[in-house]
Short mmCIF file of C-alpha atoms and ligand atoms in Angstrom, two decimals:
data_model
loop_
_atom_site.label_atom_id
_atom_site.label_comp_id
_atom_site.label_asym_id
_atom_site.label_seq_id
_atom_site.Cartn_x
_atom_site.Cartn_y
_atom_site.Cartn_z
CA UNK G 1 56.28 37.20 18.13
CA UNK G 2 54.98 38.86 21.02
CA UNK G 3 54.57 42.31 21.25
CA UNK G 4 52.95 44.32 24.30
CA UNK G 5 50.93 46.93 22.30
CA UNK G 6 49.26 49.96 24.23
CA UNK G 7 46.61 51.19 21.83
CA UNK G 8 43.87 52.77 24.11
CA UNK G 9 44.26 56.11 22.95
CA UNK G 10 43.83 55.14 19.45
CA UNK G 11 40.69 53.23 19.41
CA UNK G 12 38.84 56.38 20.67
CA UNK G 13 40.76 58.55 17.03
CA UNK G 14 38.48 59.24 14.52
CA UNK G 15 40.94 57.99 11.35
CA UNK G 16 39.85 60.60 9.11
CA UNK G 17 40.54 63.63 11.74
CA UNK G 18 43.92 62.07 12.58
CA UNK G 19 46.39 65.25 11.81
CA UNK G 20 49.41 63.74 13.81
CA UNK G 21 50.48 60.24 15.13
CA UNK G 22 53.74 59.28 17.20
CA UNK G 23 54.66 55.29 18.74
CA UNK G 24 57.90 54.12 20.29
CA UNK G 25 59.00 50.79 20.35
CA UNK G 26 61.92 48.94 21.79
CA UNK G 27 63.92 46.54 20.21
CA UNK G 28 66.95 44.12 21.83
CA UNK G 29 70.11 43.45 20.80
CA UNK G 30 71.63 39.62 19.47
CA UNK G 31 74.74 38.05 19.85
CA UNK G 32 75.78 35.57 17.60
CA UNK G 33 77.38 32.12 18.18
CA UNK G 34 77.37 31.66 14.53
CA UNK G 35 79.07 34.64 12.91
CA UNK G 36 77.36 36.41 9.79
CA UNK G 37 80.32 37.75 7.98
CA UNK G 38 79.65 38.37 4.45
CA UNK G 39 77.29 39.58 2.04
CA UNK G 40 76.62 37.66 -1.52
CA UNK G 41 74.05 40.64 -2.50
CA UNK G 42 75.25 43.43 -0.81
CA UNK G 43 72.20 45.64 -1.87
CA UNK G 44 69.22 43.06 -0.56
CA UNK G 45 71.55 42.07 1.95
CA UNK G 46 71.75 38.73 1.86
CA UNK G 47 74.50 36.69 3.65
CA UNK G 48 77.79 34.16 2.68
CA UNK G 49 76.52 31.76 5.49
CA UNK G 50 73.81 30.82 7.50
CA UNK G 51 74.22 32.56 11.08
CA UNK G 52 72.95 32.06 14.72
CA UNK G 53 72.37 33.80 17.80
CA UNK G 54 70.76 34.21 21.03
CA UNK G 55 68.57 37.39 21.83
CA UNK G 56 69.05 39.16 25.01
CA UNK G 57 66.97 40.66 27.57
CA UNK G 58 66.04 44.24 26.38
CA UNK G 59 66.09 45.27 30.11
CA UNK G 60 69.77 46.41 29.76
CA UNK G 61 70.94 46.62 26.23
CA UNK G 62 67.90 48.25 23.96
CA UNK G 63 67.04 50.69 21.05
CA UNK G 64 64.44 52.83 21.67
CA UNK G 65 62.85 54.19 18.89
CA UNK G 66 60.31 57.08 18.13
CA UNK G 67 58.73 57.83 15.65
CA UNK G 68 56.39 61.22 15.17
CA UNK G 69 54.46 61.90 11.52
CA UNK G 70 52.23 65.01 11.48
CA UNK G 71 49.95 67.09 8.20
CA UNK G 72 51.55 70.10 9.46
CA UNK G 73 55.34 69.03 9.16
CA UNK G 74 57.18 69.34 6.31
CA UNK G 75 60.58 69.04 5.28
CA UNK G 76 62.54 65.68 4.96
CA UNK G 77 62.30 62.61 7.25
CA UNK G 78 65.08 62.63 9.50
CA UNK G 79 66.39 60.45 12.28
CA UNK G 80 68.36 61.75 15.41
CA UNK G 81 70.31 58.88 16.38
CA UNK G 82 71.81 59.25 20.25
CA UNK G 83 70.62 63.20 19.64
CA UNK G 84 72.63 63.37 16.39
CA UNK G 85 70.23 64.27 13.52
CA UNK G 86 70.80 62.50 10.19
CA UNK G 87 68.75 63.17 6.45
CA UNK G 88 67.02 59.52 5.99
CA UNK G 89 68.21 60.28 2.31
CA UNK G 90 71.36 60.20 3.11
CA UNK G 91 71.98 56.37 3.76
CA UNK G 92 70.86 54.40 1.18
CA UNK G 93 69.71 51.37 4.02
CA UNK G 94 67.34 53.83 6.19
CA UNK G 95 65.92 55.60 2.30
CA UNK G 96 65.41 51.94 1.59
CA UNK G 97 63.51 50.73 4.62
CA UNK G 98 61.91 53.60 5.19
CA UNK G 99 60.36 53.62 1.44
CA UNK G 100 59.22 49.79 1.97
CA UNK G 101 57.39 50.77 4.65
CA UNK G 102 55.81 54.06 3.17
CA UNK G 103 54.96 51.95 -0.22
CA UNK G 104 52.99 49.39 2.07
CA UNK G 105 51.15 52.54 4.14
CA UNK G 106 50.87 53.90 0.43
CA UNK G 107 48.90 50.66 -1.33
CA UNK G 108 46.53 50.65 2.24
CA UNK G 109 45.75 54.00 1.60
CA UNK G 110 45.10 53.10 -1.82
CA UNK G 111 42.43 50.54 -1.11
CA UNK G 112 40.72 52.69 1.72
CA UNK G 113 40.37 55.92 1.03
CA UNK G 114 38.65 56.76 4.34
CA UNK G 115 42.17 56.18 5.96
CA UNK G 116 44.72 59.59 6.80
CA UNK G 117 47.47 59.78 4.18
CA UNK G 118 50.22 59.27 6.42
CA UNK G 119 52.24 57.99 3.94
CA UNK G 120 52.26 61.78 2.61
CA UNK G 121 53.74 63.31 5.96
CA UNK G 122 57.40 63.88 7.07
CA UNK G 123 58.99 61.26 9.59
CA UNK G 124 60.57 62.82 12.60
CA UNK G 125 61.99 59.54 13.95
CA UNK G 126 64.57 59.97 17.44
CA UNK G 127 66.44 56.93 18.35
CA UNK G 128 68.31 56.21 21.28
CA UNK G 129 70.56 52.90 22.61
CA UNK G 130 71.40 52.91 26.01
CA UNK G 131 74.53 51.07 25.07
CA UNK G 132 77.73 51.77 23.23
CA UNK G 133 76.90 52.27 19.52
CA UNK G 134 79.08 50.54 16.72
CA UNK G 135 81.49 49.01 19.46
CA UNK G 136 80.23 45.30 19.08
CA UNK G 137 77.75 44.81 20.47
CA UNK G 138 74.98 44.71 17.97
CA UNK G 139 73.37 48.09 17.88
CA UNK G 140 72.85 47.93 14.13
CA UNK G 141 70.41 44.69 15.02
CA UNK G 142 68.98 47.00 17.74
CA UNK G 143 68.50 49.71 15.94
CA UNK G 144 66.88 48.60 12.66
CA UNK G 145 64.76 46.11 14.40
CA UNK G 146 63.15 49.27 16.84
CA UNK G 147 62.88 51.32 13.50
CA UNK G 148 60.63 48.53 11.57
CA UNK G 149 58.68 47.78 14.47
CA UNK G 150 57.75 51.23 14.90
CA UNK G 151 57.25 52.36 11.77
CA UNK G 152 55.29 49.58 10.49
CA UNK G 153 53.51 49.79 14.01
CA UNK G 154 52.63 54.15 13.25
CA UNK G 155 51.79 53.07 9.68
CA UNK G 156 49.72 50.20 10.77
CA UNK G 157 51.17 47.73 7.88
CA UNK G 158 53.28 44.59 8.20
CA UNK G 159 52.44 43.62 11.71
CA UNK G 160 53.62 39.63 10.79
CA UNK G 161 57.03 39.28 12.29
CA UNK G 162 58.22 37.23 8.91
CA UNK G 163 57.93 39.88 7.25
CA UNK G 164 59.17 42.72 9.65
CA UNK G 165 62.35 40.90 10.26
CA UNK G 166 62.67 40.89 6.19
CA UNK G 167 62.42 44.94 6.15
CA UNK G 168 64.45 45.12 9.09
CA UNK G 169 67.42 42.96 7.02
CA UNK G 170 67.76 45.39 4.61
CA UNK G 171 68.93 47.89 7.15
CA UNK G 172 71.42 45.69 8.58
CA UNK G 173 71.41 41.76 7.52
CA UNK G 174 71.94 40.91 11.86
CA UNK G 175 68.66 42.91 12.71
CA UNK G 176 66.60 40.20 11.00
CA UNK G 177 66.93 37.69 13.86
CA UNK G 178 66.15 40.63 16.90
CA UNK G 179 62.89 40.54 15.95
CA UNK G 180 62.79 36.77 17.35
CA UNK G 181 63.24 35.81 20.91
CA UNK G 182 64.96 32.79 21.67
CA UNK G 183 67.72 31.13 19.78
CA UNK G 184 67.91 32.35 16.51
CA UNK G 185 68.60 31.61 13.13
CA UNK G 186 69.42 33.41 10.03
CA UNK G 187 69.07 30.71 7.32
CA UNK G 188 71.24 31.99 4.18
CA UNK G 189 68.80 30.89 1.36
CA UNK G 190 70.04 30.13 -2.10
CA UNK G 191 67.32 32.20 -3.97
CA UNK G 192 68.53 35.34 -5.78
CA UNK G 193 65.68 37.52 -4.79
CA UNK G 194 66.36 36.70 -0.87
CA UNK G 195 62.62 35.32 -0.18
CA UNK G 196 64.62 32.29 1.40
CA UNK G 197 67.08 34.08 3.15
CA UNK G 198 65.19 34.53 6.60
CA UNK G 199 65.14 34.54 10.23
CA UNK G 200 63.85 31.73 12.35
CA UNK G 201 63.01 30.96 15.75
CA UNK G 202 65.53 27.54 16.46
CA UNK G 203 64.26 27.16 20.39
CA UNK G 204 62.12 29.71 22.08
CA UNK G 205 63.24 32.16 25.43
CA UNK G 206 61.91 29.08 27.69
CA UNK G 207 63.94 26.20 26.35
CA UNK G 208 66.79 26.54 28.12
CA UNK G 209 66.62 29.13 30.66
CA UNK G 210 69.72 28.25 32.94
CA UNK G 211 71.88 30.14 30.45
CA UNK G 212 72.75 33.66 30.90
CA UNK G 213 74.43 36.38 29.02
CA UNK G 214 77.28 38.33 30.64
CA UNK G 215 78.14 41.78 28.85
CA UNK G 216 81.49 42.66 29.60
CA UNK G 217 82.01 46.67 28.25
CA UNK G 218 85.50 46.83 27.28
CA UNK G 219 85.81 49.63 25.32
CA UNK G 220 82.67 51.67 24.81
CA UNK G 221 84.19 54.13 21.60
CA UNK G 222 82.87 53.80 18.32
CA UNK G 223 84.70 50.65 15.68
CA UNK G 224 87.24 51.98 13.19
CA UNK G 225 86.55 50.04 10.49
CA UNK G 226 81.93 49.69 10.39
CA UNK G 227 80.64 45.95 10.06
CA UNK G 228 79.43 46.39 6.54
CA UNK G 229 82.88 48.10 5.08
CA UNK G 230 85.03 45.34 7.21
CA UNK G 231 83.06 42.07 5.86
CA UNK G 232 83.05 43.29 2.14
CA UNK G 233 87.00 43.60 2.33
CA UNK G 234 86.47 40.11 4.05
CA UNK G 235 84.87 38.87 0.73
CA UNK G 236 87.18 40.23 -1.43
CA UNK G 237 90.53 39.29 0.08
CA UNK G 238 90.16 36.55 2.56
CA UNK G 239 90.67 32.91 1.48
CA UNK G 240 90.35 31.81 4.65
CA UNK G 241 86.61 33.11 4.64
CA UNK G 242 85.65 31.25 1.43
CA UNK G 243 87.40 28.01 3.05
CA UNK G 244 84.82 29.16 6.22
CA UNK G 245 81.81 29.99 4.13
CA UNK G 246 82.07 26.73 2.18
CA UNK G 247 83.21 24.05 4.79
CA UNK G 248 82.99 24.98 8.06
CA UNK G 249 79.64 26.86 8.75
CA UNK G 250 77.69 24.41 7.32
CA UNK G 251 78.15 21.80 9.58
CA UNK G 252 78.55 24.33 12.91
CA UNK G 253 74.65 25.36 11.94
CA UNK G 254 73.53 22.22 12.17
CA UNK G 255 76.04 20.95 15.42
CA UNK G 256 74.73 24.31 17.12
CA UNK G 257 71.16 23.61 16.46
CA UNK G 258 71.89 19.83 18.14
CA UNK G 259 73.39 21.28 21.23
CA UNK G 260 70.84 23.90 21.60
CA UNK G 261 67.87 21.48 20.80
CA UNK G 262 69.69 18.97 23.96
CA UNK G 263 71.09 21.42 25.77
CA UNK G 264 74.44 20.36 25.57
CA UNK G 265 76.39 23.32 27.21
CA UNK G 266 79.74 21.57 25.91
CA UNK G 267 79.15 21.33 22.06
CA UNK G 268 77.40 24.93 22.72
CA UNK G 269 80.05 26.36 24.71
CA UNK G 270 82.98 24.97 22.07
CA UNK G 271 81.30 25.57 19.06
CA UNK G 272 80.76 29.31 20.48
CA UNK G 273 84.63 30.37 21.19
CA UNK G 274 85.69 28.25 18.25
CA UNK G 275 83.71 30.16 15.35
CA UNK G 276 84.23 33.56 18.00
CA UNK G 277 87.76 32.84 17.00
CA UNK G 278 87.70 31.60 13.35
CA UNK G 279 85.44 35.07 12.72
CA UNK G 280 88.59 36.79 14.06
CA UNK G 281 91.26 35.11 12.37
CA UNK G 282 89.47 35.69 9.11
CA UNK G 283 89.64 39.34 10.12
CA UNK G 284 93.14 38.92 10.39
CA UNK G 285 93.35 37.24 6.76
CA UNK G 286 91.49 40.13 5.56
CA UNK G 287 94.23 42.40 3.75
CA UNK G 288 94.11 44.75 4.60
CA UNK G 289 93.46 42.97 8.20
CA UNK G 290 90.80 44.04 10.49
CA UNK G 291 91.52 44.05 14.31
CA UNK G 292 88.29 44.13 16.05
CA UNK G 293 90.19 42.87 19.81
CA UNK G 294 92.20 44.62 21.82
CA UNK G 295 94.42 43.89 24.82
CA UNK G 296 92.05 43.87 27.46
CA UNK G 297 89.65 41.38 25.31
CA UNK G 298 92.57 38.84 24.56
CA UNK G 299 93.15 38.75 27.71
CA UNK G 300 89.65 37.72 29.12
CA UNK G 301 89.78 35.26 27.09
CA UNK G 302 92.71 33.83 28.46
CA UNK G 303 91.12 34.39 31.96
CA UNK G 304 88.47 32.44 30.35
CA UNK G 305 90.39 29.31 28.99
CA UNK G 306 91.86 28.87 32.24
CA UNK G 307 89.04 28.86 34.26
CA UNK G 308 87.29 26.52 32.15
CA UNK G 309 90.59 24.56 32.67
CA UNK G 310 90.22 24.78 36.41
CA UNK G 311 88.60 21.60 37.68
CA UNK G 312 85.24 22.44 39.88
CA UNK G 313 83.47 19.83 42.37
CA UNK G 314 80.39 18.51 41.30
CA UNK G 315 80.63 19.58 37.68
CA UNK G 316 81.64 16.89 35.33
CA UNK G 317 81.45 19.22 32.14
CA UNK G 318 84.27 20.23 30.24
CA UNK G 319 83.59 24.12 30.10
CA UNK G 320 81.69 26.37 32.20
CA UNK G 321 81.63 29.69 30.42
CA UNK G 322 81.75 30.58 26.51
CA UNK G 323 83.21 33.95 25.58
CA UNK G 324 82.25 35.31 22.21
CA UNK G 325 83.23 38.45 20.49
CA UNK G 326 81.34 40.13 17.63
CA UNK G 327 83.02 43.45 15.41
CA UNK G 328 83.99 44.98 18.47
CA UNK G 329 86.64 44.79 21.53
CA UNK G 330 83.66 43.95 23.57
CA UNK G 331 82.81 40.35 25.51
CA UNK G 332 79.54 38.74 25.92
CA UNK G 333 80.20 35.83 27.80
CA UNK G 334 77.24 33.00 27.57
CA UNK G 335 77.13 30.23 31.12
CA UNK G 336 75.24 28.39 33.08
CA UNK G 337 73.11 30.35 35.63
CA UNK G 338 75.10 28.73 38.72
CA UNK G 339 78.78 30.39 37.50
CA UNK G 340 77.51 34.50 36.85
CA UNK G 341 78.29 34.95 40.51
CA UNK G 342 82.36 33.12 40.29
CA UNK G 343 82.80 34.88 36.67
CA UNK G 344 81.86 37.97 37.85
CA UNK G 345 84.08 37.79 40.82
CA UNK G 346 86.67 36.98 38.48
CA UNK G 347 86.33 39.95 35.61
CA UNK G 348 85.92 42.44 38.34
CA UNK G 349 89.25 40.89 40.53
CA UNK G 350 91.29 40.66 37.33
CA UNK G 351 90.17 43.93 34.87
CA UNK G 352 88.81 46.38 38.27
CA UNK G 353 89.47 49.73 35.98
CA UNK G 354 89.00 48.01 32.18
CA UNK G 355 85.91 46.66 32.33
CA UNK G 356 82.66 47.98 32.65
CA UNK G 357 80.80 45.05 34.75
CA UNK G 358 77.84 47.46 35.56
CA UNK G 359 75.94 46.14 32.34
CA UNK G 360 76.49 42.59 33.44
CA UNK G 361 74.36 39.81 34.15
CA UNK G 362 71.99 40.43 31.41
CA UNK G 363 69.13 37.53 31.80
CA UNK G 364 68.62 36.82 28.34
CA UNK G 365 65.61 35.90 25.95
CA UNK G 366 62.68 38.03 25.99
CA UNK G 367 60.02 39.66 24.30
CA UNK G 368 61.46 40.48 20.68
CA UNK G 369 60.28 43.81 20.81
CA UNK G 370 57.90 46.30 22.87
CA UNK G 371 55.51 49.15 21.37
CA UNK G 372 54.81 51.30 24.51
CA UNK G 373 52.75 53.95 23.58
CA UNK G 374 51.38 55.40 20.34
CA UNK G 375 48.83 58.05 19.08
P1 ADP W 401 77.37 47.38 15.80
O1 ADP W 401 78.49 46.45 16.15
O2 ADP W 401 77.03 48.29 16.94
O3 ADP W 401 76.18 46.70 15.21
P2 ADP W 401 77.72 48.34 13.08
O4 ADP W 401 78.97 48.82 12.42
O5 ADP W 401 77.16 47.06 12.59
O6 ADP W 401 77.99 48.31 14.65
O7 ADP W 401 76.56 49.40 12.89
C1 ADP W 401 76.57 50.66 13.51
C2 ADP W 401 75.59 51.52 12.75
O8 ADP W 401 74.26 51.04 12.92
C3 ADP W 401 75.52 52.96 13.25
O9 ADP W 401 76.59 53.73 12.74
C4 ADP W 401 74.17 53.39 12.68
O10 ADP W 401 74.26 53.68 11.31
C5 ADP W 401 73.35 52.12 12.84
N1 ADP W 401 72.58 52.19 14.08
C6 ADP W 401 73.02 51.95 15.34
N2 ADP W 401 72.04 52.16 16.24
C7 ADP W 401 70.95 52.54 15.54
C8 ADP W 401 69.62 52.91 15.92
N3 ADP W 401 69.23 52.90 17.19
N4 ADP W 401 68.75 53.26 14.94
C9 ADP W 401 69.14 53.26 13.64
N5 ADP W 401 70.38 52.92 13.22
C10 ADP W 401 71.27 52.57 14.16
C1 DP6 W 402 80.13 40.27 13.72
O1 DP6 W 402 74.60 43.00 10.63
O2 DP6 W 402 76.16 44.69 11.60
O3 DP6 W 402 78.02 41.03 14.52
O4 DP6 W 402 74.51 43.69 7.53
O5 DP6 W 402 76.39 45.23 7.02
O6 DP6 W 402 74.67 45.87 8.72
P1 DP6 W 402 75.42 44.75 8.06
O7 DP6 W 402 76.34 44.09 9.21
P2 DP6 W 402 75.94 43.61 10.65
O8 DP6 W 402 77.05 42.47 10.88
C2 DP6 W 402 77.09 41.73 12.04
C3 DP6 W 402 78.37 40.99 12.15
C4 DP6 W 402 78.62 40.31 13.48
C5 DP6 W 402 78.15 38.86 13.48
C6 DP6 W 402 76.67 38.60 13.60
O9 DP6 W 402 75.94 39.41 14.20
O10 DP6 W 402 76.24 37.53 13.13
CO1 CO W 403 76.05 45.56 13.45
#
């Protein structure tokens, strides 16, 4: 974990004359390669299958969070997400994180009564991502992971990233691996109480840094059918999904984690578009069915499969470019370093007016997450 903490201001408070405190932290998004699509406890959040991803630079796709707590406010804790303001009472996952955090702040105040009863005071937390929100492309992972680190960070509890990522799965079960760098995984556990169902680092940012992410912005309007709603109708209707859960994603965690550990672009590349797809079909066998793709996003990946098919000098591998697709319309595409330039060229020759190629060639891997300022 590595977090870039700019506490000057605070060493020179007094604790016990502290009336008001603010931080903000940042927070990327992750894409899986591995789809999480399922929930066996649907109230500690705990997943149908292990799941893997890759985190991406937070220099283009980010949360940034807020978070302001003040003696003098009252009222209830709210968030303004994108400038929209929304009771933290009124969704059961933000009540729920938000009163983890508060009972850890509570139990330090508890043993040290010096310290300023923060827990006491009303949150005024503003969020923004300067992305789409709920289009695909992870701002639920995003967004939780900003709010943990922040509020753990203004609350001065839970600074291990084990156990951040943990708070941060109970507001959405993907933001448990953006508070990793690297490659990713979300290990499904077996134990009822979730204390085994947790996020670990596979490979760090510097493994294999020839890979980049390519963010292709089909659509940027909000899903019709939210990731949590879609994947419990999954569970309940699709026996394609159980066939998935049971005998397929086993063995694709442990193939993934071989071609990321040898950096074998092929098995990676494959194994990406092939459980890309299999998460969509299942969709499909979900009945009602769920149709995350549209038009323009079938249709990169065609563009896709055919350049991969198109032989290229002095490259003896079998693909050059994985696309994968998460609850959305939307395309992160995942290649060697030395095709971004042809695949761009391509996307922007093929889909000039549909796709959004300014939020392209995203480096990925980076910090996990950023506090910037607090106090
Ligand atoms: P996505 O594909 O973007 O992850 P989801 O359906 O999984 O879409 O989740 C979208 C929801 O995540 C939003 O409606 C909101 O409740 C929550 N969310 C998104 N961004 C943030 C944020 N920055 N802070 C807190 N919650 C957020
Ligand atoms: C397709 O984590 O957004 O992006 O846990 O209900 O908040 P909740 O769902 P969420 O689901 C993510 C689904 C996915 C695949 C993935 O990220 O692994
Ligand atoms: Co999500």
């Amino acid at each position: 974990m590595t977090a870039n903490i700019n506490n000057a201001a605070a060493a020179a408070t007094d604790p016990s004359t502290l009336t008001a405190i603010e931080a903000t932290a940042t927070a990327p998004v992750n894409i899986a390669v591995i789809k999480y699509w399922g929930k066996r406890d649907q109230s500690l959040i705990l997943p149908t299958n292990s799941s893997l991803s890759l985190t991406l630079s937070q220099d283009i796709l980010h949360s940034k969070t807020s978070a302001f707590a003040a003696a003098s406010v009252s009222g209830e804790d709210t968030l303004w997400l994108n400038g929209t303001p929304e009771l933290v009472s009124s969704s059961t996952r933000l009540r729920k994180v938000i009163a983890a955090l508060r009972d850890l702040r509570r139990a330090k105040e508890a043993a040290n009564a010096a310290l300023p009863k923060i827990s006491q005071w009303t949150l005024r937390i503003v969020s923004e991502n300067n992305f789409p929100t709920a289009a695909g492309l992870a701002s639920s992972a995003s967004g939780f992971a900003a709010l943990v680190a922040v509020v753990a960070h203004l609350y001065d509890v839970a600074q291990d990233t084990a156990v951040l990522s943990s708070l941060a799965r109970l507001g959405s079960g993907s933001a448990c691996r953006s508070l990793y760098g690297g490659f990713v995984a979300w290990e499904m556990g077996c134990k009822p109480d979730g204390s085994d169902s947790v996020a670990v680092q596979v490979a760090p940012e510097s493994h294999w840094p020839e890979i980049e992410a390519l963010v292709l912005v089909v659509h940027d309007g909000k899903k019709g059918i939210s990731s949590t709603s879609g994947m419990q109708t999954t569970v309940d209707t699709s026996p394609l999904a159980a066939h998935r859960f049971a005998h397929v994603v086993p063995e694709r965690m442990e193939a993934m984690k071989r071609a990321i550990h040898t950096k074998d672009f092929d098995s990676f590349a494959e194994l990406t578009m092939r459980d890309s797809n299999q998460f969509h079909a299942v969709c499909l066998d979900t009945f009602p069915p769920i149709f995350y793709l549209n038009d323009v996003s079938r249709a990169i990946i065609q563009l896709i499969t055919d350049y991969n098919a198109t032989p290229c000098p002095g490259y003896s591998g079998k693909f050059k470019v994985a696309y994968t697709y998460d609850a959305g319309p939307n395309t992160v595409l995942y290649l060697p370093r030395r095709f971004v330039p042809e695949v761009l060229a391509l996307v922007n020759h093929y889909f000039p007016h549909s796709v959004t190629a300014s939020t392209t060639a995203v480096d990925y891997f980076t910090d996990p997450y950023q506090i910037m300022a607090t106090y």
